[in-house]
Coordinates of C-alpha atoms and ligand atoms in Angstrom, one line a residue:
Chain A
M1 CA -9.3 -95.0 -97.7
T2 CA -8.5 -94.7 -94.0
T3 CA -5.9 -97.5 -94.4
F4 CA -4.4 -95.7 -97.3
L5 CA -4.1 -92.4 -95.4
Q6 CA -2.6 -94.3 -92.5
Q7 CA -0.1 -95.9 -94.8
L8 CA 0.6 -92.5 -96.3
V9 CA 1.4 -91.0 -92.9
N10 CA 3.6 -93.9 -92.0
G11 CA 5.3 -93.6 -95.4
L12 CA 6.0 -89.9 -95.1
S13 CA 7.4 -90.4 -91.6
L14 CA 9.8 -93.0 -92.8
G15 CA 10.5 -90.9 -95.9
S16 CA 11.5 -87.9 -93.8
I17 CA 14.2 -90.1 -92.3
Y18 CA 15.5 -91.1 -95.7
A19 CA 15.3 -87.5 -96.8
L20 CA 17.4 -86.3 -93.9
I21 CA 20.1 -88.8 -94.7
A22 CA 19.8 -88.3 -98.5
L23 CA 20.5 -84.6 -98.0
G24 CA 24.0 -85.4 -96.7
Y25 CA 24.7 -87.6 -99.8
T26 CA 23.5 -85.0 -102.2
M27 CA 25.3 -82.0 -100.5
V28 CA 28.6 -83.9 -100.3
Y29 CA 28.2 -85.0 -103.9
G30 CA 27.5 -81.4 -104.8
V31 CA 30.8 -80.1 -103.6
L32 CA 33.1 -83.1 -104.1
R33 CA 31.4 -85.3 -106.8
L34 CA 31.9 -88.1 -104.2
I35 CA 29.4 -90.7 -103.0
N36 CA 30.3 -90.7 -99.3
F37 CA 29.7 -94.3 -98.5
A38 CA 30.5 -93.7 -94.9
H39 CA 27.4 -91.5 -94.6
G40 CA 25.1 -94.3 -93.4
D41 CA 27.6 -95.1 -90.7
V42 CA 27.6 -91.5 -89.5
Y43 CA 23.8 -91.9 -89.1
M44 CA 24.4 -95.0 -87.0
V45 CA 27.0 -93.2 -84.8
G46 CA 24.3 -90.5 -84.4
A47 CA 21.9 -93.0 -82.9
Y48 CA 24.6 -94.3 -80.6
V49 CA 25.6 -90.9 -79.4
G50 CA 21.9 -90.3 -78.7
Y51 CA 21.8 -93.6 -76.8
Y52 CA 24.7 -92.8 -74.5
V53 CA 23.5 -89.2 -73.9
S54 CA 20.0 -90.6 -73.1
R55 CA 21.4 -93.1 -70.7
R56 CA 23.1 -90.3 -68.8
L57 CA 19.8 -88.4 -68.6
Q58 CA 17.9 -91.4 -67.4
G59 CA 16.2 -91.0 -64.1
R60 CA 14.9 -87.7 -65.3
E61 CA 11.3 -87.4 -66.4
P62 CA 11.0 -87.9 -70.1
S63 CA 10.5 -84.5 -71.7
I64 CA 10.7 -82.7 -75.0
G65 CA 13.6 -80.8 -73.6
S66 CA 15.7 -83.8 -72.9
A67 CA 14.8 -85.3 -76.3
L68 CA 16.0 -82.1 -78.0
L69 CA 19.2 -82.1 -75.9
V70 CA 20.0 -85.6 -77.0
M71 CA 19.4 -84.8 -80.6
L72 CA 21.5 -81.6 -80.4
V73 CA 24.5 -83.4 -78.9
A74 CA 24.3 -86.2 -81.5
M75 CA 24.2 -83.6 -84.2
V76 CA 27.2 -81.8 -82.9
V77 CA 29.3 -84.9 -82.3
C78 CA 28.5 -86.3 -85.8
G79 CA 29.1 -82.9 -87.4
I80 CA 32.6 -83.1 -86.0
L81 CA 32.9 -86.7 -87.1
G82 CA 32.0 -85.6 -90.6
I83 CA 34.6 -82.9 -90.6
L84 CA 37.2 -85.4 -89.4
I85 CA 36.3 -88.0 -92.0
E86 CA 36.8 -85.5 -94.8
R87 CA 40.0 -84.1 -93.3
L88 CA 41.7 -87.4 -92.6
A89 CA 40.4 -89.7 -95.3
Y90 CA 39.1 -87.7 -98.3
R91 CA 41.2 -84.6 -98.4
P92 CA 44.6 -86.4 -98.9
V93 CA 43.2 -88.2 -102.0
R94 CA 41.0 -85.5 -103.4
R95 CA 43.3 -84.9 -106.4
E96 CA 43.7 -88.6 -107.1
A97 CA 41.6 -90.6 -109.6
R98 CA 37.9 -90.8 -108.9
L99 CA 38.2 -94.5 -108.2
T100 CA 40.7 -93.9 -105.4
L101 CA 38.2 -91.6 -103.7
L102 CA 35.5 -94.2 -104.1
I103 CA 37.6 -97.0 -102.6
T104 CA 38.6 -94.7 -99.8
A105 CA 34.9 -94.0 -99.0
I106 CA 34.2 -97.7 -98.9
G107 CA 37.2 -98.2 -96.6
V108 CA 36.0 -95.4 -94.2
S109 CA 32.6 -97.1 -94.1
L110 CA 34.1 -100.5 -93.2
F111 CA 36.3 -98.9 -90.7
I112 CA 33.5 -97.1 -88.9
E113 CA 31.3 -100.2 -88.9
N114 CA 34.0 -102.4 -87.4
A115 CA 35.2 -99.7 -84.9
A116 CA 31.6 -99.4 -83.8
Q117 CA 31.3 -103.1 -83.1
L118 CA 34.5 -102.8 -81.1
V119 CA 33.5 -99.7 -79.1
F120 CA 29.7 -100.1 -78.8
G121 CA 29.6 -103.9 -78.9
P122 CA 28.1 -106.0 -81.6
D123 CA 24.8 -106.7 -79.8
P124 CA 21.8 -104.5 -80.4
K125 CA 21.0 -101.9 -77.7
F126 CA 17.5 -100.6 -76.7
F127 CA 17.0 -96.9 -77.0
P128 CA 15.5 -95.5 -73.9
S129 CA 12.3 -93.5 -74.3
L130 CA 13.1 -89.8 -74.3
A131 CA 9.8 -88.0 -74.5
P132 CA 6.4 -88.8 -73.1
R133 CA 4.6 -90.8 -75.7
A134 CA 1.1 -90.7 -76.8
D135 CA -1.1 -91.8 -79.6
F136 CA -3.4 -89.3 -81.4
H137 CA -6.5 -90.4 -83.3
F138 CA -7.5 -88.4 -86.2
A139 CA -10.0 -89.3 -88.9
G140 CA -9.6 -93.0 -88.1
M141 CA -5.9 -92.8 -88.3
R142 CA -3.4 -93.4 -85.5
L143 CA -0.5 -91.0 -85.2
T144 CA 2.1 -91.9 -82.7
S145 CA 3.9 -89.1 -81.0
E146 CA 7.2 -90.4 -82.5
Q147 CA 5.8 -90.1 -86.0
I148 CA 4.7 -86.5 -85.3
T149 CA 8.1 -85.8 -83.8
V150 CA 9.9 -87.2 -86.9
I151 CA 7.8 -85.2 -89.3
A152 CA 8.0 -82.0 -87.3
V153 CA 11.7 -82.2 -86.6
S154 CA 12.5 -83.1 -90.3
V155 CA 10.4 -80.3 -91.6
L156 CA 12.0 -77.8 -89.2
L157 CA 15.5 -79.0 -90.2
M158 CA 14.8 -78.9 -93.9
V159 CA 13.4 -75.3 -93.6
L160 CA 16.5 -74.2 -91.7
L161 CA 18.7 -75.9 -94.3
R162 CA 16.9 -74.3 -97.1
F163 CA 17.2 -70.9 -95.5
F164 CA 20.9 -71.5 -94.9
I165 CA 21.7 -72.5 -98.4
L166 CA 19.6 -69.9 -100.1
K167 CA 20.2 -66.8 -97.9
T168 CA 23.5 -67.0 -96.1
R169 CA 26.8 -66.0 -97.4
T170 CA 28.3 -69.5 -96.6
G171 CA 25.2 -71.2 -98.2
K172 CA 25.7 -69.2 -101.4
A173 CA 29.3 -70.1 -101.4
M174 CA 28.3 -73.8 -101.0
R175 CA 26.2 -73.4 -104.2
A176 CA 29.1 -71.7 -105.9
V177 CA 31.5 -74.5 -105.0
S178 CA 29.0 -77.1 -106.2
F179 CA 28.9 -75.4 -109.5
S180 CA 32.6 -75.1 -110.0
L181 CA 35.4 -75.6 -107.4
D182 CA 37.9 -73.6 -109.4
A183 CA 35.6 -70.7 -110.1
A184 CA 34.7 -70.6 -106.4
K185 CA 38.4 -70.4 -105.5
L186 CA 38.7 -67.5 -107.9
M187 CA 36.1 -65.6 -105.8
G188 CA 38.4 -65.8 -102.7
I189 CA 36.3 -68.6 -101.3
S190 CA 38.2 -71.0 -99.1
T191 CA 36.8 -74.2 -100.7
D192 CA 38.3 -76.4 -98.0
W193 CA 36.3 -74.5 -95.4
I194 CA 33.1 -74.8 -97.5
I195 CA 33.7 -78.5 -97.9
S196 CA 34.1 -78.9 -94.1
V197 CA 30.9 -77.0 -93.5
T198 CA 29.1 -79.3 -96.0
F199 CA 30.3 -82.4 -94.3
A200 CA 29.4 -81.0 -90.9
L201 CA 25.9 -80.1 -92.0
G202 CA 25.2 -83.4 -93.8
S203 CA 26.5 -85.4 -90.9
A204 CA 24.5 -83.5 -88.4
L205 CA 21.3 -84.1 -90.4
A206 CA 22.2 -87.8 -90.5
A207 CA 22.6 -87.8 -86.8
A208 CA 19.2 -86.2 -86.3
A209 CA 17.8 -89.0 -88.5
G210 CA 19.6 -91.6 -86.4
V211 CA 18.1 -90.3 -83.1
L212 CA 14.7 -90.0 -84.6
I213 CA 14.7 -93.6 -85.9
A214 CA 16.2 -94.9 -82.7
M215 CA 13.3 -93.3 -80.8
Q216 CA 10.9 -95.2 -83.0
I217 CA 12.3 -98.6 -83.4
P218 CA 13.9 -98.6 -80.7
K219 CA 16.7 -101.0 -81.3
I220 CA 20.1 -99.9 -82.5
D221 CA 23.1 -101.9 -83.7
P222 CA 26.4 -101.1 -85.4
L223 CA 25.2 -102.1 -88.9
M224 CA 21.9 -100.3 -88.8
G225 CA 23.4 -97.6 -91.1
I226 CA 23.7 -100.0 -94.1
P227 CA 20.1 -100.4 -95.1
Y228 CA 19.1 -96.9 -94.3
G229 CA 22.2 -95.5 -95.9
L230 CA 21.6 -97.5 -99.1
K231 CA 18.0 -96.5 -99.3
A232 CA 18.8 -92.8 -98.6
F233 CA 21.4 -93.0 -101.4
V234 CA 18.7 -94.4 -103.7
A235 CA 16.5 -91.5 -102.6
A236 CA 19.3 -89.0 -103.5
V237 CA 19.7 -90.6 -106.9
L238 CA 16.0 -90.7 -107.5
G239 CA 15.7 -87.0 -106.7
G240 CA 18.8 -86.2 -108.7
I241 CA 22.0 -86.3 -106.9
G242 CA 23.3 -82.9 -106.2
S243 CA 19.8 -81.5 -105.9
V244 CA 18.7 -80.5 -102.4
P245 CA 14.9 -80.4 -103.1
G246 CA 15.5 -83.7 -105.0
A247 CA 16.9 -85.4 -102.0
V248 CA 13.8 -84.5 -100.0
L249 CA 11.4 -85.5 -102.8
G250 CA 13.3 -88.8 -103.3
G251 CA 13.3 -89.6 -99.6
L252 CA 9.6 -89.1 -99.3
L253 CA 8.9 -91.2 -102.4
I254 CA 11.1 -94.0 -101.3
G255 CA 9.7 -94.0 -97.8
T256 CA 6.1 -93.9 -99.0
S257 CA 6.6 -96.6 -101.7
E258 CA 8.3 -98.9 -99.2
V259 CA 5.5 -98.6 -96.7
M260 CA 2.8 -99.1 -99.4
V261 CA 4.5 -102.1 -100.8
V262 CA 4.8 -103.7 -97.4
G263 CA 1.2 -102.7 -96.6
Y264 CA -0.5 -103.8 -99.8
L265 CA 1.9 -106.5 -101.2
S266 CA 4.3 -108.3 -98.9
S267 CA 7.0 -107.3 -96.5
T268 CA 9.3 -109.6 -98.5
Y269 CA 9.6 -106.6 -101.0
R270 CA 10.5 -104.1 -98.3
D271 CA 14.1 -103.7 -99.5
A272 CA 13.5 -104.8 -103.1
I273 CA 11.4 -101.8 -103.9
A274 CA 14.1 -99.2 -103.3
F275 CA 16.5 -101.1 -105.6
G276 CA 13.8 -101.6 -108.2
I277 CA 13.3 -97.9 -108.2
L278 CA 17.1 -97.3 -108.5
I279 CA 17.3 -99.5 -111.5
L280 CA 14.4 -97.8 -113.2
V281 CA 15.8 -94.4 -112.5
L282 CA 19.2 -95.3 -113.9
I283 CA 17.6 -96.6 -117.1
L284 CA 14.9 -94.0 -117.6
R285 CA 16.2 -90.8 -116.1
P286 CA 19.8 -91.1 -114.8
Q287 CA 19.9 -87.4 -113.8
G288 CA 17.0 -88.1 -111.4
L289 CA 13.7 -86.3 -111.0
L290 CA 15.0 -82.8 -110.2
G291 CA 18.7 -83.2 -111.3
R292 CA 20.4 -81.3 -114.0
V293 CA 22.2 -83.1 -116.7
Q294 CA 25.8 -82.3 -115.8
K295 CA 29.0 -82.3 -117.6
E296 CA 31.7 -84.5 -116.0
K297 CA 33.7 -82.5 -113.6
V298 CA 37.4 -82.4 -114.7
Chain B
M1 CA 59.4 -49.6 -113.7
S2 CA 58.8 -52.2 -111.0
A3 CA 56.7 -55.2 -111.8
I4 CA 53.6 -55.8 -109.7
L5 CA 53.4 -59.3 -111.2
E6 CA 56.4 -61.2 -112.4
V7 CA 56.6 -64.7 -113.9
R8 CA 60.0 -66.2 -114.0
D9 CA 60.9 -69.3 -116.1
L10 CA 57.7 -71.0 -115.4
S11 CA 57.2 -74.7 -116.4
V12 CA 54.1 -76.7 -116.2
S13 CA 53.4 -80.3 -117.3
Y14 CA 50.1 -82.2 -117.5
G15 CA 51.5 -85.8 -117.1
A16 CA 53.5 -86.3 -120.2
I17 CA 52.3 -83.1 -121.9
V18 CA 54.7 -80.2 -121.3
A19 CA 52.5 -77.1 -121.6
L20 CA 54.9 -74.4 -120.5
K21 CA 58.7 -74.6 -121.1
G22 CA 60.1 -71.7 -119.1
V23 CA 57.8 -68.7 -119.6
S24 CA 58.9 -65.3 -118.2
L25 CA 56.8 -62.2 -118.3
S26 CA 56.0 -59.2 -116.2
L27 CA 53.3 -56.6 -115.6
A28 CA 53.9 -53.2 -114.1
E29 CA 51.6 -50.7 -112.5
G30 CA 49.6 -48.7 -115.1
E31 CA 50.0 -51.3 -117.9
I32 CA 47.8 -53.3 -120.1
V33 CA 49.9 -56.3 -121.3
T34 CA 48.6 -58.8 -123.7
L35 CA 49.5 -62.5 -124.1
I36 CA 48.6 -63.8 -127.5
G37 CA 49.1 -67.1 -129.2
A38 CA 47.4 -69.9 -131.1
N39 CA 45.0 -72.4 -129.5
G40 CA 47.0 -74.7 -127.2
A41 CA 50.0 -72.4 -126.9
G42 CA 49.7 -72.4 -123.1
K43 CA 48.0 -69.1 -122.4
T44 CA 45.4 -70.5 -120.1
T45 CA 47.9 -72.7 -118.4
T46 CA 50.1 -69.6 -117.7
L47 CA 47.2 -67.8 -116.0
R48 CA 46.1 -70.8 -114.1
A49 CA 49.7 -71.3 -112.9
I50 CA 49.8 -67.7 -111.8
M51 CA 46.6 -68.2 -109.7
G52 CA 47.9 -71.5 -108.2
L53 CA 45.3 -73.6 -109.9
V54 CA 47.8 -75.9 -111.5
R55 CA 51.0 -77.3 -110.0
T56 CA 54.2 -75.8 -111.5
A57 CA 57.2 -77.9 -112.4
G58 CA 59.7 -75.1 -112.2
G59 CA 60.1 -71.4 -112.0
E60 CA 58.3 -68.9 -109.8
V61 CA 55.6 -66.2 -109.7
L62 CA 56.1 -63.0 -107.8
Y63 CA 53.1 -60.9 -106.8
R64 CA 54.0 -57.5 -105.4
G65 CA 57.6 -58.7 -105.0
A66 CA 56.8 -61.9 -103.0
P67 CA 56.7 -65.5 -104.2
T68 CA 53.2 -66.9 -104.4
R69 CA 54.3 -70.5 -104.0
S70 CA 53.0 -71.0 -100.5
S71 CA 49.7 -69.0 -101.1
K72 CA 46.5 -70.7 -102.0
T73 CA 44.3 -69.4 -104.8
H74 CA 41.7 -67.9 -102.5
Q75 CA 44.4 -66.1 -100.6
L76 CA 45.9 -64.6 -103.7
V77 CA 42.4 -63.4 -104.7
R78 CA 42.0 -61.8 -101.2
D79 CA 45.3 -60.0 -101.8
G80 CA 43.9 -58.5 -105.0
L81 CA 45.2 -60.9 -107.7
V82 CA 42.0 -61.7 -109.7
L83 CA 41.3 -63.8 -112.8
V84 CA 38.3 -63.8 -115.1
P85 CA 38.6 -67.4 -116.3
E86 CA 38.4 -68.8 -119.8
G87 CA 34.8 -69.7 -120.6
R88 CA 33.6 -67.1 -118.0
I89 CA 32.3 -69.8 -115.6
V90 CA 29.6 -67.7 -114.0
F91 CA 27.6 -69.6 -111.4
A92 CA 24.7 -70.6 -113.5
N93 CA 22.7 -71.8 -110.5
L94 CA 23.0 -68.4 -108.7
S95 CA 21.3 -65.2 -109.6
V96 CA 23.2 -62.3 -111.2
Q97 CA 23.1 -60.5 -107.9
E98 CA 24.4 -63.5 -106.0
N99 CA 27.2 -63.9 -108.6
L100 CA 28.3 -60.3 -107.8
E101 CA 28.0 -61.0 -104.1
M102 CA 30.3 -64.0 -104.6
G103 CA 32.8 -61.7 -106.2
A104 CA 32.9 -59.7 -103.0
Y105 CA 32.9 -62.8 -100.9
A106 CA 36.2 -62.2 -99.3
R107 CA 36.1 -58.4 -99.1
R108 CA 36.5 -56.9 -95.7
D109 CA 36.8 -53.3 -96.7
G110 CA 33.9 -50.9 -97.1
G111 CA 34.2 -50.5 -100.9
V112 CA 31.6 -53.1 -101.9
A113 CA 28.6 -50.9 -102.3
A114 CA 30.6 -48.4 -104.4
D115 CA 32.0 -51.2 -106.6
L116 CA 28.5 -52.5 -107.1
D117 CA 27.4 -49.1 -108.3
R118 CA 30.4 -49.1 -110.7
V119 CA 29.5 -52.5 -112.1
C120 CA 25.9 -51.4 -112.6
A121 CA 27.0 -48.2 -114.3
L122 CA 29.4 -50.1 -116.6
F123 CA 27.0 -52.9 -117.4
P124 CA 23.4 -51.5 -117.0
R125 CA 22.1 -54.8 -118.4
L126 CA 23.3 -56.7 -115.3
K127 CA 21.4 -54.3 -113.1
E128 CA 18.2 -55.0 -115.1
R129 CA 18.7 -58.7 -114.8
R130 CA 20.1 -59.0 -111.3
R131 CA 17.3 -61.3 -110.1
Q132 CA 17.6 -63.6 -113.1
T133 CA 19.6 -66.8 -112.8
A134 CA 23.0 -66.4 -114.4
G135 CA 22.5 -69.5 -116.5
T136 CA 19.7 -67.7 -118.5
L137 CA 22.0 -64.9 -119.6
S138 CA 23.4 -64.6 -123.2
G139 CA 27.1 -65.3 -123.7
G140 CA 27.9 -61.6 -123.8
E141 CA 25.9 -60.9 -120.7
Q142 CA 27.7 -63.8 -119.0
Q143 CA 31.1 -62.3 -119.9
M144 CA 29.9 -58.9 -118.5
L145 CA 28.9 -60.7 -115.3
A146 CA 32.2 -62.5 -115.1
I147 CA 34.0 -59.2 -115.4
G148 CA 31.6 -57.4 -113.1
R149 CA 32.1 -60.2 -110.5
A150 CA 35.9 -59.8 -110.8
M151 CA 35.5 -56.0 -110.2
M152 CA 33.5 -56.8 -107.0
S153 CA 36.6 -58.6 -105.7
G154 CA 38.5 -55.3 -105.6
P155 CA 41.3 -56.3 -107.9
K156 CA 44.7 -54.8 -107.7
V157 CA 45.8 -56.8 -110.7
L158 CA 43.3 -58.2 -113.2
L159 CA 43.9 -61.2 -115.4
L160 CA 41.5 -62.0 -118.2
D161 CA 41.4 -65.2 -120.3
E162 CA 39.9 -64.7 -123.7
P163 CA 37.1 -62.4 -122.7
S164 CA 36.0 -61.9 -126.3
L165 CA 35.8 -65.5 -127.2
G166 CA 32.6 -66.4 -129.1
L167 CA 31.1 -62.9 -128.8
A168 CA 29.5 -60.7 -131.5
P169 CA 31.7 -57.8 -132.6
I170 CA 29.5 -55.2 -130.9
V171 CA 29.7 -57.1 -127.6
V172 CA 33.5 -57.5 -128.0
H173 CA 33.7 -53.7 -128.3
A174 CA 31.7 -53.2 -125.1
I175 CA 33.9 -55.8 -123.3
F176 CA 37.1 -54.0 -124.4
E177 CA 35.7 -50.7 -123.4
A178 CA 35.0 -52.1 -119.9
I179 CA 38.5 -53.4 -119.7
R180 CA 39.9 -50.0 -120.5
E181 CA 37.6 -48.5 -118.0
I182 CA 38.9 -50.8 -115.3
H183 CA 42.4 -50.1 -116.3
R184 CA 41.8 -46.3 -116.2
S185 CA 40.7 -46.8 -112.6
G186 CA 44.2 -47.8 -111.8
V187 CA 44.2 -51.6 -112.2
P188 CA 47.0 -53.1 -114.3
V189 CA 45.6 -55.8 -116.7
L190 CA 47.1 -58.9 -118.2
L191 CA 44.9 -59.8 -121.2
V192 CA 45.1 -63.2 -122.8
E193 CA 43.5 -63.2 -126.3
Q194 CA 43.3 -65.2 -129.5
N195 CA 41.8 -62.1 -131.0
A196 CA 45.3 -60.6 -131.6
N197 CA 44.0 -57.7 -133.5
A198 CA 41.9 -56.2 -130.8
A199 CA 44.3 -57.3 -128.1
L200 CA 47.3 -55.5 -129.7
R201 CA 45.3 -52.4 -130.3
H202 CA 44.2 -52.2 -126.6
S203 CA 47.5 -52.9 -125.0
D204 CA 50.9 -51.3 -124.1
R205 CA 53.1 -54.4 -124.5
A206 CA 52.6 -57.9 -125.8
Y207 CA 54.0 -61.3 -125.5
V208 CA 53.6 -64.0 -128.2
L209 CA 53.4 -67.5 -126.9
E210 CA 54.2 -70.4 -129.1
T211 CA 54.0 -74.0 -127.8
G212 CA 54.9 -73.1 -124.2
R213 CA 57.6 -70.5 -125.0
V214 CA 57.6 -66.8 -125.4
A215 CA 58.5 -66.4 -129.0
L216 CA 58.4 -62.6 -129.2
E217 CA 57.8 -59.7 -126.9
G218 CA 57.8 -55.9 -127.1
P219 CA 55.6 -52.8 -127.3
S220 CA 52.3 -53.8 -128.9
A221 CA 52.8 -51.5 -131.9
E222 CA 56.1 -53.2 -132.7
V223 CA 54.7 -56.6 -132.2
A224 CA 51.8 -55.8 -134.5
A225 CA 54.2 -54.6 -137.1
N226 CA 56.3 -57.8 -137.0
P227 CA 55.8 -59.6 -140.4
K228 CA 55.6 -63.0 -138.8
V229 CA 52.9 -61.8 -136.4
K230 CA 51.1 -60.2 -139.2
E231 CA 51.0 -63.4 -141.1
A232 CA 50.3 -65.9 -138.3
Y233 CA 48.0 -63.9 -136.0
L234 CA 46.6 -60.9 -137.8
G235 CA 45.6 -62.7 -141.0
E236 CA 47.4 -60.2 -143.3
Ligands
ADP1 N1 43.9 -80.3 -118.0 C1 44.8 -80.7 -119.0 N2 45.2 -81.9 -119.1 C2 46.1 -82.2 -120.1 N3 46.6 -81.4 -121.0 C3 46.1 -80.1 -120.9 C4 45.2 -79.7 -119.9 N4 45.0 -78.4 -120.1 C5 45.7 -78.0 -121.1 N5 46.4 -79.0 -121.7 C6 47.4 -79.0 -122.8 O1 48.3 -78.0 -122.5 C7 48.6 -77.2 -123.7 C8 48.3 -75.8 -123.4 O2 46.9 -75.6 -123.2 P1 46.3 -74.2 -122.8 O3 47.1 -73.6 -121.7 O4 44.8 -74.4 -122.5 O5 46.5 -73.3 -124.1 P2 45.7 -72.0 -124.6 O6 45.0 -71.4 -123.5 O7 46.8 -71.2 -125.2 O8 44.8 -72.5 -125.7 C9 47.8 -77.8 -124.8 O9 48.6 -78.7 -125.5 C10 46.7 -78.5 -124.1 O10 46.2 -79.6 -124.8
MG2 MG1 43.0 -71.0 -123.4

């Protein structure tokens, strides 16, 4: 039982990371009906921005404050990166065929991965420790301070996001845009602006996830976005792409099942489980757990 | 009579399909003008082209005397050119209240609260259901919401695309009453309808659109008396 609870905590911690990334996929899909394949790479850039900021802060005592600063800078930089990706790559082809958009997204992803190898170097880097670390023992379980940070920060960000989407004028406009781009324009909503905001938000959340995972692992490399990006994408599909609560649920489920499979079966299946789930979802419930059955957007 | 909205020789193509072949029409202050025509005649395309939602192949649209070519849809809306689209397209995932808020999204003036009161007075049912998700409303209520939402935008010109489509006669009556009420408050209306009977009764002038061309235009009473119109659109 204790082992199970321990695995559950580990799973929820990993799942929070997937959830943070999945939110970006689902929000962008919501407004553009586009799978932003470069999203996992934005997450990787977030980890690297965190790495370079941490290096500058080194010499100082590790503290919660500096950890927050690192995360904030990574989120802002990636938010801007997200806006640029949309402006420069997606906007010019937005009216073209869906396939064009898809190929563009794959191109952006390859571009960022290769540019990162050039700029950051292809070898892994070790993420410096940012906050004082400690282990907490509770009912026979071991909780690391990193795990607690991951869960606390994720919950905080998701609560903030939820508030933003449900209560603010811009958040409501985002929901309007995701229902119908044309109808939103007819309300006087600048849909280009809303799309930019969506990319900024999604990318900032991915950056937060990047820093959180880098603190834990703590090894980062230019291709680290691929597996996390793919699993978070599966999480978004599992939850129902376009659905914000779905992305969170999907992330937690994927993270938990991955940890359980590794813990109880074999680590060989670490990556297989996510894709097994993807195939099952596509066969049994293509709209995902919380997704609406949607008409094709014309 | 100076036109607040003028469409000159407008052409639109969807790939190989030519939807509009040089449509001209105008709307002046104080008018209700109707645009009638069979399914596929190009009515919706005309309205979407006016709003900048489809690319035009030729011709121009003048709103308050100025060409709209360089304005984006949301800017036209902010300037008071407002469309209630075909099929209503209320935001089904938002509450009734939030839909009305979206109508006022771009408003900077202080008239929002007063307009909300007007909408609630005109459509008491929306007020009752303001916390409900718009997707749970009936078709008639959704049309009321779509019109209410447009009123919240503070329109200076209101375009409506088949507001009566698929609604029960009693609801159609309420919708037309609402349109007249908006018109009485000083907003000129361009009304697209397949329901030619009601549209001709409620308008000052009419245009008949046939396969992308204006086939006939004139005062609504004259158009309604035209034998061809009687046969083709009024079912007499
Ligand atoms: N998105 C589109 N793609 C291709 N053809 C279209 C599209 N929208 C309308 N059409 C065609 O343009 C013509 C005019 O359509 P529309 O403006 O919707 O007519 P109406 O509103 O009078 O029924 C029709 O032949 C229709 O098939
Ligand atoms: Mg139509």
